[in-house]
Coordinates of C-alpha atoms and ligand atoms in Angstrom, one line a residue:
M273 CA -17.9 -21.7 -34.3
E274 CA -18.3 -24.2 -37.0
Y275 CA -20.2 -24.1 -40.2
N276 CA -20.2 -27.5 -41.8
G277 CA -23.6 -28.9 -40.7
E278 CA -23.1 -27.4 -37.2
K279 CA -24.7 -24.4 -35.6
I280 CA -22.5 -21.4 -36.3
H281 CA -24.2 -18.7 -34.4
T282 CA -26.7 -18.6 -31.6
R283 CA -28.1 -15.6 -29.9
T284 CA -25.4 -13.0 -30.2
N285 CA -28.2 -10.8 -31.2
S286 CA -26.3 -7.6 -31.0
D287 CA -24.1 -8.6 -33.9
A288 CA -26.1 -10.6 -36.3
R289 CA -24.2 -9.0 -39.2
H290 CA -21.0 -10.4 -37.7
C291 CA -22.6 -13.8 -37.9
L292 CA -23.2 -13.5 -41.6
I293 CA -19.8 -12.1 -42.2
V294 CA -18.3 -15.1 -40.4
A295 CA -20.5 -17.5 -42.3
N296 CA -19.6 -15.8 -45.5
S297 CA -15.9 -15.9 -44.8
I298 CA -16.1 -19.6 -44.0
Q299 CA -18.0 -20.1 -47.2
Q300 CA -15.6 -18.0 -49.2
N301 CA -12.8 -20.2 -48.1
R302 CA -14.4 -23.0 -49.8
D303 CA -13.4 -23.5 -53.4
N304 CA -16.7 -24.4 -54.9
Q305 CA -18.9 -21.3 -54.9
T306 CA -21.3 -23.0 -57.3
E307 CA -22.0 -26.0 -55.1
V308 CA -25.7 -26.1 -54.1
V309 CA -26.3 -25.9 -50.3
C310 CA -29.4 -25.8 -48.1
L311 CA -29.5 -23.6 -45.1
H312 CA -31.9 -23.4 -42.3
I313 CA -32.0 -19.8 -41.0
V314 CA -33.9 -18.8 -37.9
I315 CA -34.7 -15.1 -37.6
T316 CA -36.0 -13.4 -34.5
G317 CA -36.6 -9.7 -33.5
F318 CA -39.4 -7.6 -34.8
V319 CA -40.5 -9.8 -37.8
Q320 CA -44.2 -10.3 -37.0
G321 CA -46.7 -8.1 -38.8
V322 CA -44.2 -6.1 -40.8
G323 CA -44.4 -7.9 -44.1
F324 CA -41.2 -9.9 -43.4
R325 CA -42.4 -13.2 -44.9
P326 CA -43.6 -11.6 -48.1
F327 CA -40.3 -9.7 -48.3
V328 CA -38.4 -13.0 -47.9
F329 CA -40.6 -14.6 -50.5
R330 CA -40.0 -11.8 -53.0
L331 CA -36.3 -11.6 -52.3
A332 CA -35.9 -15.4 -52.7
N333 CA -37.7 -15.3 -56.0
E334 CA -35.6 -12.4 -57.3
M335 CA -32.4 -14.2 -56.3
H336 CA -33.5 -17.6 -57.6
I337 CA -33.4 -19.2 -54.1
K338 CA -35.6 -22.3 -53.6
G339 CA -37.1 -23.5 -50.4
Y340 CA -39.7 -22.0 -48.0
V341 CA -40.4 -19.5 -45.3
T342 CA -42.6 -20.0 -42.3
N343 CA -43.8 -18.1 -39.3
N344 CA -43.5 -19.6 -35.9
A345 CA -44.6 -17.8 -32.7
G346 CA -42.1 -15.0 -32.7
Q347 CA -39.7 -16.4 -35.3
V348 CA -39.4 -16.6 -39.0
T349 CA -37.6 -19.7 -40.2
I350 CA -36.3 -20.0 -43.7
T351 CA -35.0 -23.0 -45.5
A352 CA -33.0 -21.7 -48.5
E353 CA -31.4 -23.7 -51.2
A354 CA -29.0 -22.3 -53.9
N355 CA -25.4 -22.1 -54.7
R356 CA -23.1 -20.7 -52.0
Q357 CA -22.6 -17.4 -53.7
Q358 CA -26.3 -16.8 -54.0
I359 CA -26.9 -17.9 -50.5
D360 CA -24.3 -15.3 -49.3
L361 CA -26.1 -12.5 -51.1
F362 CA -29.4 -13.7 -49.9
C363 CA -28.4 -13.7 -46.2
E364 CA -26.9 -10.3 -46.5
S365 CA -30.0 -8.9 -48.1
L366 CA -32.3 -10.4 -45.5
L367 CA -30.8 -7.8 -43.1
S368 CA -29.9 -4.9 -45.4
H369 CA -33.1 -4.9 -47.5
A370 CA -35.6 -5.7 -44.7
P371 CA -38.9 -3.8 -44.6
V372 CA -38.7 -0.5 -42.8
N373 CA -40.6 -1.5 -39.6
A374 CA -38.8 -4.8 -39.2
K375 CA -35.8 -5.4 -36.9
P376 CA -34.6 -8.8 -37.9
I377 CA -32.0 -10.6 -35.9
I378 CA -30.3 -13.8 -37.3
E379 CA -30.7 -16.3 -34.5
S380 CA -29.0 -19.2 -36.1
V381 CA -27.8 -20.6 -39.4
N382 CA -27.5 -24.3 -40.0
E383 CA -26.5 -26.2 -43.1
T384 CA -28.8 -29.2 -43.8
S385 CA -29.1 -31.8 -46.5
V386 CA -30.1 -30.6 -50.0
V387 CA -33.7 -31.3 -50.8
N388 CA -33.8 -30.0 -54.4
F389 CA -36.9 -27.8 -53.9
E390 CA -38.6 -26.7 -57.1
E391 CA -39.7 -23.3 -55.9
F392 CA -39.8 -21.0 -53.0
S393 CA -43.0 -20.9 -51.0
I394 CA -44.6 -19.5 -47.9
R395 CA -45.8 -22.3 -45.6
E396 CA -48.5 -22.3 -43.0
S397 CA -47.6 -20.8 -39.7
S398 CA -47.3 -22.9 -36.6
A399 CA -47.6 -22.0 -33.0
L400 CA -44.5 -22.8 -31.0
N401 CA -44.3 -22.9 -27.3
Q402 CA -41.5 -20.5 -26.7
S403 CA -41.0 -17.0 -25.5
D404 CA -39.0 -15.3 -28.2
I405 CA -42.0 -13.3 -29.3
H406 CA -42.0 -9.7 -30.3
I407 CA -45.3 -7.9 -30.8
L408 CA -45.5 -4.9 -33.0
S409 CA -47.2 -1.7 -32.0
D410 CA -50.0 -0.2 -34.2
L411 CA -48.5 1.6 -37.2
P412 CA -49.6 4.9 -38.8
V413 CA -50.9 4.7 -42.3
C414 CA -47.9 4.6 -44.7
E415 CA -47.2 7.0 -47.6
H416 CA -48.2 4.4 -50.2
C417 CA -51.6 3.8 -48.6
L418 CA -52.1 7.5 -48.1
N419 CA -51.6 8.2 -51.8
E420 CA -54.2 5.5 -52.6
L421 CA -56.6 6.9 -50.0
F422 CA -56.8 10.2 -51.8
D423 CA -56.5 8.8 -55.4
K424 CA -60.0 9.0 -57.0
N425 CA -59.0 6.1 -59.3
N426 CA -58.0 3.7 -56.6
R427 CA -60.5 1.2 -55.4
R428 CA -59.8 2.2 -51.8
Y429 CA -60.4 5.9 -52.4
L430 CA -61.5 7.4 -49.1
Y431 CA -61.7 4.0 -47.5
P432 CA -61.0 4.7 -43.7
F433 CA -59.5 1.4 -42.9
I434 CA -56.9 1.1 -45.7
N435 CA -53.7 -0.7 -44.7
C436 CA -50.9 -2.8 -46.0
T437 CA -48.0 -4.9 -44.8
Q438 CA -46.2 -1.7 -43.8
C439 CA -49.0 0.0 -41.8
G440 CA -52.2 -0.4 -39.9
P441 CA -53.4 -2.0 -36.7
R442 CA -51.3 -4.7 -35.0
N443 CA -51.2 -4.8 -31.2
S444 CA -54.8 -3.6 -31.0
I445 CA -56.2 -6.4 -33.1
I446 CA -54.0 -9.4 -32.2
T447 CA -55.8 -12.1 -30.1
T448 CA -53.1 -14.7 -30.2
L449 CA -49.9 -15.5 -32.1
P450 CA -48.7 -16.3 -34.7
Y451 CA -49.8 -13.1 -36.4
D452 CA -52.3 -14.4 -38.9
R453 CA -55.6 -13.0 -39.9
K454 CA -57.5 -15.8 -38.1
N455 CA -55.8 -14.7 -34.9
T456 CA -56.9 -11.1 -35.1
S457 CA -60.2 -9.3 -34.7
M458 CA -60.3 -9.0 -38.5
Q459 CA -61.1 -12.7 -38.7
C460 CA -64.8 -12.0 -38.9
F461 CA -64.5 -10.0 -42.1
T462 CA -64.4 -12.4 -45.1
L463 CA -62.2 -11.2 -47.8
C464 CA -63.8 -10.2 -51.1
D465 CA -62.3 -11.6 -54.3
D466 CA -60.2 -8.5 -55.0
C467 CA -58.7 -8.4 -51.5
N468 CA -58.2 -12.1 -51.6
D469 CA -56.2 -11.8 -54.9
E470 CA -54.0 -9.1 -53.4
Y471 CA -53.6 -11.1 -50.2
L472 CA -52.4 -14.1 -52.2
S473 CA -50.3 -12.3 -54.8
P474 CA -46.6 -12.2 -53.9
E475 CA -46.1 -9.2 -56.2
N476 CA -48.7 -7.1 -54.3
H477 CA -47.8 -4.9 -51.4
R478 CA -50.8 -6.3 -49.5
F479 CA -49.5 -9.9 -49.9
H480 CA -50.3 -11.4 -46.5
A481 CA -51.3 -8.0 -45.0
E482 CA -53.3 -9.6 -42.3
P483 CA -55.7 -6.6 -41.6
I484 CA -56.3 -6.2 -45.4
A485 CA -59.7 -4.7 -46.1
C486 CA -61.7 -2.6 -48.6
D487 CA -65.1 -0.9 -48.8
T488 CA -66.7 -4.2 -50.0
C489 CA -65.5 -6.6 -47.4
G490 CA -63.9 -4.7 -44.5
P491 CA -64.9 -2.7 -41.4
V492 CA -67.4 0.1 -41.9
L493 CA -68.2 3.4 -40.2
N494 CA -71.4 3.9 -38.3
F495 CA -72.6 7.5 -37.6
V496 CA -75.2 7.7 -34.8
S497 CA -76.9 10.8 -33.5
D498 CA -80.4 11.7 -32.2
K499 CA -81.7 11.8 -35.8
H500 CA -79.4 9.5 -37.7
N501 CA -78.0 6.0 -37.8
I502 CA -75.9 5.7 -41.0
T503 CA -73.7 2.6 -41.7
E504 CA -71.9 3.6 -44.9
N505 CA -68.3 4.9 -45.0
K506 CA -68.5 8.1 -47.1
R507 CA -71.9 9.2 -45.8
A508 CA -71.0 8.5 -42.1
L509 CA -67.8 10.5 -42.5
E510 CA -69.7 13.4 -44.1
M511 CA -72.2 13.4 -41.2
C512 CA -69.3 13.4 -38.7
I513 CA -67.6 16.4 -40.4
E514 CA -70.9 18.2 -40.5
A515 CA -71.5 17.7 -36.8
L516 CA -68.0 18.9 -36.0
K517 CA -68.5 22.0 -38.2
N518 CA -71.7 22.7 -36.2
G519 CA -69.7 22.8 -33.0
K520 CA -70.8 19.4 -31.8
V521 CA -68.8 16.9 -29.8
V522 CA -68.4 13.5 -31.6
A523 CA -67.1 10.3 -30.0
V524 CA -64.9 8.8 -32.7
K525 CA -63.7 5.2 -32.5
G526 CA -60.0 5.1 -33.3
I527 CA -57.3 2.4 -33.4
G528 CA -56.9 1.9 -29.6
G529 CA -60.2 3.4 -28.3
Y530 CA -62.6 6.3 -28.6
H531 CA -61.7 10.0 -28.7
L532 CA -64.0 12.9 -28.0
M533 CA -63.5 15.4 -30.9
C534 CA -64.6 18.9 -31.4
D535 CA -63.5 22.1 -33.1
A536 CA -60.3 23.3 -31.4
T537 CA -60.7 26.8 -32.7
S538 CA -64.2 27.2 -31.2
Y539 CA -64.5 28.7 -27.7
E540 CA -68.1 27.5 -27.5
A541 CA -67.4 23.9 -28.6
I542 CA -64.6 23.7 -26.0
T543 CA -66.8 25.2 -23.3
L544 CA -69.4 22.5 -24.1
L545 CA -66.9 19.7 -23.9
R546 CA -65.4 21.0 -20.6
K547 CA -68.9 21.3 -19.1
R548 CA -69.8 17.8 -20.1
K549 CA -66.5 16.2 -19.1
Q550 CA -66.5 18.2 -15.9
R551 CA -63.0 19.2 -16.7
A552 CA -62.5 22.8 -15.6
D553 CA -59.1 23.8 -17.0
K554 CA -56.9 20.7 -17.7
P555 CA -55.5 21.2 -21.3
F556 CA -56.8 19.2 -24.2
A557 CA -54.7 17.5 -26.9
V558 CA -55.1 18.8 -30.4
L559 CA -55.1 16.8 -33.6
M560 CA -53.8 18.8 -36.6
T561 CA -51.9 18.5 -39.8
L562 CA -48.2 19.3 -40.1
S563 CA -49.0 22.6 -41.9
Q564 CA -51.3 23.6 -39.1
V565 CA -48.6 22.8 -36.6
E566 CA -46.6 25.6 -38.0
C567 CA -49.4 28.1 -37.3
Y568 CA -50.0 27.1 -33.7
V569 CA -46.8 26.1 -32.1
D570 CA -43.1 26.9 -32.3
A571 CA -41.8 23.4 -33.1
N572 CA -38.0 23.0 -33.4
E573 CA -36.4 20.3 -35.5
N574 CA -36.5 17.7 -32.7
E575 CA -40.1 18.4 -31.9
T576 CA -41.1 18.2 -35.5
S577 CA -39.4 14.8 -35.8
L578 CA -41.0 13.6 -32.6
L579 CA -44.4 14.4 -34.0
Q580 CA -43.6 12.4 -37.1
Q581 CA -42.4 9.3 -35.3
S582 CA -44.4 6.2 -36.0
S583 CA -46.1 6.3 -32.5
R584 CA -47.7 9.7 -33.6
S585 CA -47.5 10.8 -30.0
I586 CA -49.0 13.9 -28.4
V587 CA -46.0 16.2 -28.2
L588 CA -46.1 19.1 -25.8
I589 CA -44.7 22.1 -27.7
R590 CA -44.5 25.8 -26.9
R591 CA -47.5 27.7 -28.4
K592 CA -47.0 30.6 -30.7
N593 CA -47.8 33.9 -29.1
E594 CA -49.5 35.2 -32.2
A595 CA -51.5 32.0 -32.8
E596 CA -55.2 32.4 -32.3
I597 CA -56.1 29.8 -29.8
P598 CA -59.2 29.9 -27.7
Q599 CA -58.2 30.8 -24.2
N600 CA -60.1 27.8 -22.7
L601 CA -58.1 25.2 -24.8
A602 CA -55.1 25.0 -22.5
P603 CA -55.5 27.9 -20.0
G604 CA -52.4 29.2 -18.2
I605 CA -50.1 26.7 -20.0
N606 CA -47.5 27.8 -22.5
R607 CA -47.3 24.4 -24.2
L608 CA -49.9 22.8 -26.4
G609 CA -50.3 19.0 -26.7
V610 CA -50.2 18.5 -30.5
M611 CA -50.7 15.2 -32.4
L612 CA -50.5 14.5 -36.1
P613 CA -53.1 12.1 -37.7
S614 CA -52.2 8.5 -37.5
T615 CA -55.0 6.4 -38.9
P616 CA -56.6 6.8 -42.4
L617 CA -59.8 7.9 -40.6
Q618 CA -58.0 10.7 -38.8
Y619 CA -56.4 11.8 -42.1
L620 CA -59.8 11.9 -43.7
I621 CA -61.3 13.9 -40.8
C622 CA -58.4 16.4 -40.8
H623 CA -58.6 16.7 -44.6
Y624 CA -62.3 17.5 -44.6
F625 CA -62.5 19.5 -41.4
Q626 CA -59.5 21.7 -42.3
K627 CA -59.0 23.0 -38.8
P628 CA -57.4 21.6 -35.7
L629 CA -59.5 19.3 -33.6
I630 CA -59.6 18.5 -29.9
A631 CA -59.0 14.7 -29.7
T632 CA -59.2 13.7 -26.1
S633 CA -59.4 10.2 -24.8
A634 CA -63.0 9.2 -24.1
N635 CA -62.9 7.7 -20.7
I636 CA -64.5 8.0 -17.3
S637 CA -62.1 9.7 -15.0
G638 CA -59.1 7.4 -14.1
E639 CA -60.3 4.5 -16.3
P640 CA -58.6 3.3 -19.4
I641 CA -59.8 4.6 -22.8
I642 CA -63.2 3.1 -23.9
T643 CA -62.9 0.6 -26.7
D644 CA -66.2 -1.2 -27.0
N645 CA -69.1 0.1 -29.0
D646 CA -71.8 -0.7 -26.4
D647 CA -69.7 0.5 -23.6
A648 CA -69.2 3.8 -25.5
K649 CA -73.0 4.1 -25.9
D650 CA -73.5 3.5 -22.2
K651 CA -70.9 5.8 -20.9
L652 CA -70.5 8.6 -23.5
T653 CA -74.0 9.4 -24.5
K654 CA -74.1 12.3 -22.0
L655 CA -70.7 13.6 -23.1
C656 CA -71.2 13.7 -26.9
D657 CA -73.8 14.7 -29.5
A658 CA -72.9 11.9 -31.9
F659 CA -70.8 8.8 -32.4
L660 CA -68.6 7.6 -35.2
H661 CA -68.4 3.9 -34.5
N662 CA -67.0 1.1 -36.6
N663 CA -67.3 -2.6 -36.4
R664 CA -63.6 -3.6 -35.9
T665 CA -63.1 -4.9 -32.4
I666 CA -60.3 -3.4 -30.4
V667 CA -58.7 -6.3 -28.5
R668 CA -56.8 -4.1 -26.0
P669 CA -57.0 -0.4 -25.2
A670 CA -54.3 2.0 -26.2
D671 CA -54.3 5.6 -25.2
D672 CA -52.2 8.2 -27.1
P673 CA -48.7 8.4 -25.8
V674 CA -47.4 11.8 -24.6
M675 CA -43.9 13.1 -25.1
L676 CA -41.9 16.2 -24.5
Y677 CA -38.5 17.5 -25.8
N678 CA -36.7 19.3 -22.9
N679 CA -34.0 20.8 -25.0
I680 CA -31.6 17.9 -24.1
E681 CA -33.5 14.8 -24.7
T682 CA -37.0 13.3 -25.3
Q683 CA -39.0 12.6 -22.2
L684 CA -41.8 10.0 -22.4
I685 CA -44.6 11.3 -20.2
R686 CA -47.1 8.6 -20.9
T687 CA -46.7 5.4 -22.9
G688 CA -49.5 4.2 -25.2
R689 CA -50.7 3.4 -28.7
G690 CA -47.8 3.0 -31.1
L691 CA -45.4 2.3 -28.3
T692 CA -47.1 -0.6 -26.4
P693 CA -46.2 -3.2 -25.6
T694 CA -43.0 -1.3 -24.7
E695 CA -39.9 -3.5 -24.5
I696 CA -36.7 -2.8 -22.6
T697 CA -33.5 -4.9 -22.8
L698 CA -32.3 -5.5 -19.3
P699 CA -28.6 -5.0 -18.6
F700 CA -28.6 -8.4 -16.8
K701 CA -30.3 -11.8 -17.2
L702 CA -33.0 -13.0 -14.9
T703 CA -33.0 -16.6 -13.8
K704 CA -36.7 -16.5 -13.0
S705 CA -39.6 -14.8 -14.8
V706 CA -41.0 -11.8 -12.9
L707 CA -44.4 -10.1 -12.9
A708 CA -44.5 -6.6 -11.4
V709 CA -48.1 -5.5 -10.8
G710 CA -47.6 -1.7 -10.4
G711 CA -49.2 0.9 -8.2
H712 CA -52.8 1.7 -7.6
I713 CA -53.4 4.9 -9.6
K714 CA -52.2 5.1 -13.3
N715 CA -51.4 1.4 -13.1
T716 CA -49.2 -0.4 -15.6
I717 CA -47.7 -3.8 -15.2
A718 CA -44.5 -5.4 -16.4
L719 CA -43.4 -8.9 -17.3
A720 CA -39.7 -9.8 -17.4
W721 CA -37.8 -12.9 -18.3
G722 CA -34.2 -13.5 -19.5
N723 CA -33.0 -10.1 -20.4
R724 CA -36.4 -8.9 -21.7
L725 CA -38.9 -6.6 -20.0
V726 CA -42.3 -5.8 -21.5
I727 CA -44.5 -3.1 -20.1
S728 CA -48.3 -3.0 -20.6
A729 CA -50.4 -0.1 -21.7
H730 CA -51.9 2.2 -19.1
N731 CA -54.5 0.3 -17.1
G732 CA -55.8 3.3 -15.2
D733 CA -57.0 3.7 -11.7
L734 CA -57.6 0.4 -10.0
S735 CA -60.3 1.8 -7.8
S736 CA -62.5 1.8 -10.9
L737 CA -64.2 -1.4 -11.9
R738 CA -63.0 -1.1 -15.5
G739 CA -59.5 -0.2 -14.5
Y740 CA -59.3 -3.3 -12.3
K741 CA -60.8 -5.4 -15.1
I742 CA -58.2 -4.2 -17.6
F743 CA -55.4 -4.7 -15.0
Q744 CA -56.4 -8.4 -14.7
Q745 CA -56.7 -8.7 -18.5
S746 CA -53.2 -7.2 -18.9
I747 CA -51.7 -9.7 -16.5
K748 CA -53.3 -12.6 -18.4
D749 CA -52.7 -11.1 -21.8
L750 CA -49.0 -10.5 -21.4
Q751 CA -48.3 -13.9 -20.0
Q752 CA -50.4 -15.6 -22.7
L753 CA -49.0 -13.6 -25.6
Y754 CA -45.4 -14.0 -24.6
Q755 CA -45.9 -17.6 -23.4
V756 CA -44.2 -16.7 -20.1
N757 CA -45.7 -17.7 -16.8
A758 CA -44.5 -15.5 -13.9
E759 CA -42.5 -17.3 -11.2
I760 CA -42.1 -14.3 -8.9
I761 CA -44.6 -11.5 -8.2
I762 CA -43.5 -8.0 -7.3
C763 CA -45.9 -5.6 -5.8
D764 CA -46.0 -2.3 -4.0
A765 CA -45.5 -2.5 -0.2
H766 CA -48.7 -0.6 0.5
P767 CA -51.1 -3.3 1.9
E768 CA -54.2 -1.7 0.5
Y769 CA -53.4 -1.1 -3.1
A770 CA -55.7 -3.2 -5.3
S771 CA -52.5 -4.5 -7.1
T772 CA -51.0 -5.6 -3.8
L773 CA -54.2 -7.4 -2.7
W774 CA -54.3 -9.1 -6.1
A775 CA -50.6 -10.1 -5.7
N776 CA -51.2 -11.6 -2.3
K777 CA -54.2 -13.5 -3.4
W778 CA -52.6 -14.8 -6.6
A779 CA -49.4 -15.8 -4.7
T780 CA -51.4 -17.8 -2.3
E781 CA -53.5 -19.5 -5.0
S782 CA -50.5 -20.4 -7.2
N783 CA -47.9 -20.8 -4.5
L784 CA -45.6 -18.1 -5.8
P785 CA -43.2 -15.8 -3.8
V786 CA -44.2 -12.2 -3.5
V787 CA -41.5 -9.4 -3.2
K788 CA -42.8 -6.1 -1.8
V789 CA -41.1 -2.9 -2.9
F790 CA -41.5 0.6 -1.3
H791 CA -43.1 3.0 -3.7
H792 CA -40.3 5.6 -4.0
Y793 CA -37.7 2.9 -4.3
A794 CA -39.6 1.5 -7.2
H795 CA -39.6 4.9 -8.9
A796 CA -35.9 5.4 -8.2
S797 CA -35.0 1.9 -9.5
S798 CA -37.0 2.3 -12.7
L799 CA -35.1 5.6 -13.4
A800 CA -31.8 3.8 -12.8
L801 CA -32.8 1.1 -15.2
E802 CA -33.9 3.5 -17.9
S803 CA -30.6 5.3 -17.7
A804 CA -28.4 2.1 -17.2
G805 CA -27.0 2.3 -20.7
K806 CA -25.8 5.8 -20.3
Y807 CA -24.4 5.8 -16.8
Q808 CA -23.0 2.4 -16.2
N809 CA -21.0 1.6 -13.1
M810 CA -21.9 4.8 -11.4
K811 CA -23.3 5.5 -8.0
W812 CA -26.8 6.8 -8.1
L813 CA -28.4 9.8 -6.4
V814 CA -32.1 9.7 -7.3
F815 CA -34.8 12.2 -6.3
S816 CA -38.2 10.8 -6.3
W817 CA -40.8 13.5 -6.3
D818 CA -43.9 11.4 -6.4
G819 CA -46.6 12.6 -3.9
V820 CA -47.3 9.8 -1.5
G821 CA -46.1 6.2 -1.1
L822 CA -45.5 3.8 1.7
G823 CA -42.0 4.1 3.2
E824 CA -39.8 1.6 5.1
D825 CA -40.9 2.9 8.5
G826 CA -44.6 2.2 7.8
T827 CA -45.5 5.8 7.3
L828 CA -46.5 7.5 4.1
W829 CA -43.6 9.4 2.5
G830 CA -43.7 12.3 0.2
E831 CA -40.8 13.2 -2.0
K832 CA -37.6 11.5 -0.9
L833 CA -33.9 11.7 -1.7
F834 CA -31.9 8.5 -2.0
Ligands
ZN75 ZN1 -49.7 1.0 -46.0
ZN76 ZN1 -62.1 -6.4 -50.0
ZN77 ZN1 -45.8 6.7 -8.0

């Protein structure tokens, strides 16, 4: 490990701090702490879409560092010039003061020739052809924006799409990387002068907030019912609240797709929704505020903190005996699926409705959540009395994730918005990139390369046309976003799964090897991987209770013991 003009640290990600300490100690050994040096610092990890560049910019200015920061696909690179002492502090602060949603990793630090920069600037992003890309999930509205949302004197008072560098849509709006407004579905909204000033002002917390928007220039709500078609934020919201108060079912476009909403305290409204959805007794998830949670469920400390996690998952919590819950909400089940508001729109709806609301994914049985306005009109008209659309395009669907605390640990029942794309670090390194195309029902796919594994959102049942379409889109999408082309395809051994048929066809067309895995083995292996950190070097006994899957002997197996 050398410092003088040489690379001192590469890819010991787990111990980036150590890298800095080493760099510092080498520097401190030098006599001249006032000597001006220029460092080229490469930072990876979760640094896209979390306000990392603006943070670097502000930090550099505060610390009198000159140079520039730029965003490549997946990386932030900084060229920083100052005296050694200042550079030390700067490097330390890059990690210790990073924005709350960022997980920066110092990839490398190189000393280069001094340029004598006059200022510190943010330079245009450039797309790089490499696979060290981390994509951030959608984030719930932050405290700061929430205060502005309900502040009468703020120009974004009650604006349902308020966001900043610390919150708002990410995964659901990114079309390509690097993460810049022009590469998101916000590109069609031209910034007004006020938003543009904020976007360009380094002191503003919306400096380079890519989905920045306001009532003047951003997305707008559109309420549609038999009698009304209102495209105006405050009025559309009022109409939606009125419809809900009248026991109607409203299809509300959220961050990752449409929800069907109705009054969760009304037996009649729930009956109506059940009848239309043809859902006899499956429980519905309920959207409620934290204070309402206390009235309806017995949440312990772990469950309360799960509810508040940034994924804003549906958490299955024991219902309170004394709580007045319509008996048709979750019949025969002692837990209730509860979710806190995540988007500014949901906060507004909860605030004005004042009671818990059913918020169930609007989809046709087995298909992924509906995301497109026209698709919603086609498929949901029979299920709802009104729509609350908006004109921000959802690039990829994301259902609400579901979690459960089982008194020992948190169990993820279903991944989704706020968690996707899900990333797992493999305990080994792959020599070839692998695409696993999943099962036939409740499909998800996974792409793995090096020691990284990325899992898609839920693609649904591949028997449905839309499920199959989203499945194909996910395959293309993951490879394109992460700039990784699969070299090996893994599929289920069942010859008739749509995913297996796809894998065979694709492998023939692109001349790639296909590895077939028996269904229960796949479940067992995935459990082993998830627990690899905890129980290393142990022998496994895995029970796979998963209905039916093709077994080694060519017959369909039920639950199996390995
Ligand atoms: Zn915010
Ligand atoms: Zn604006
Ligand atoms: Zn299965």
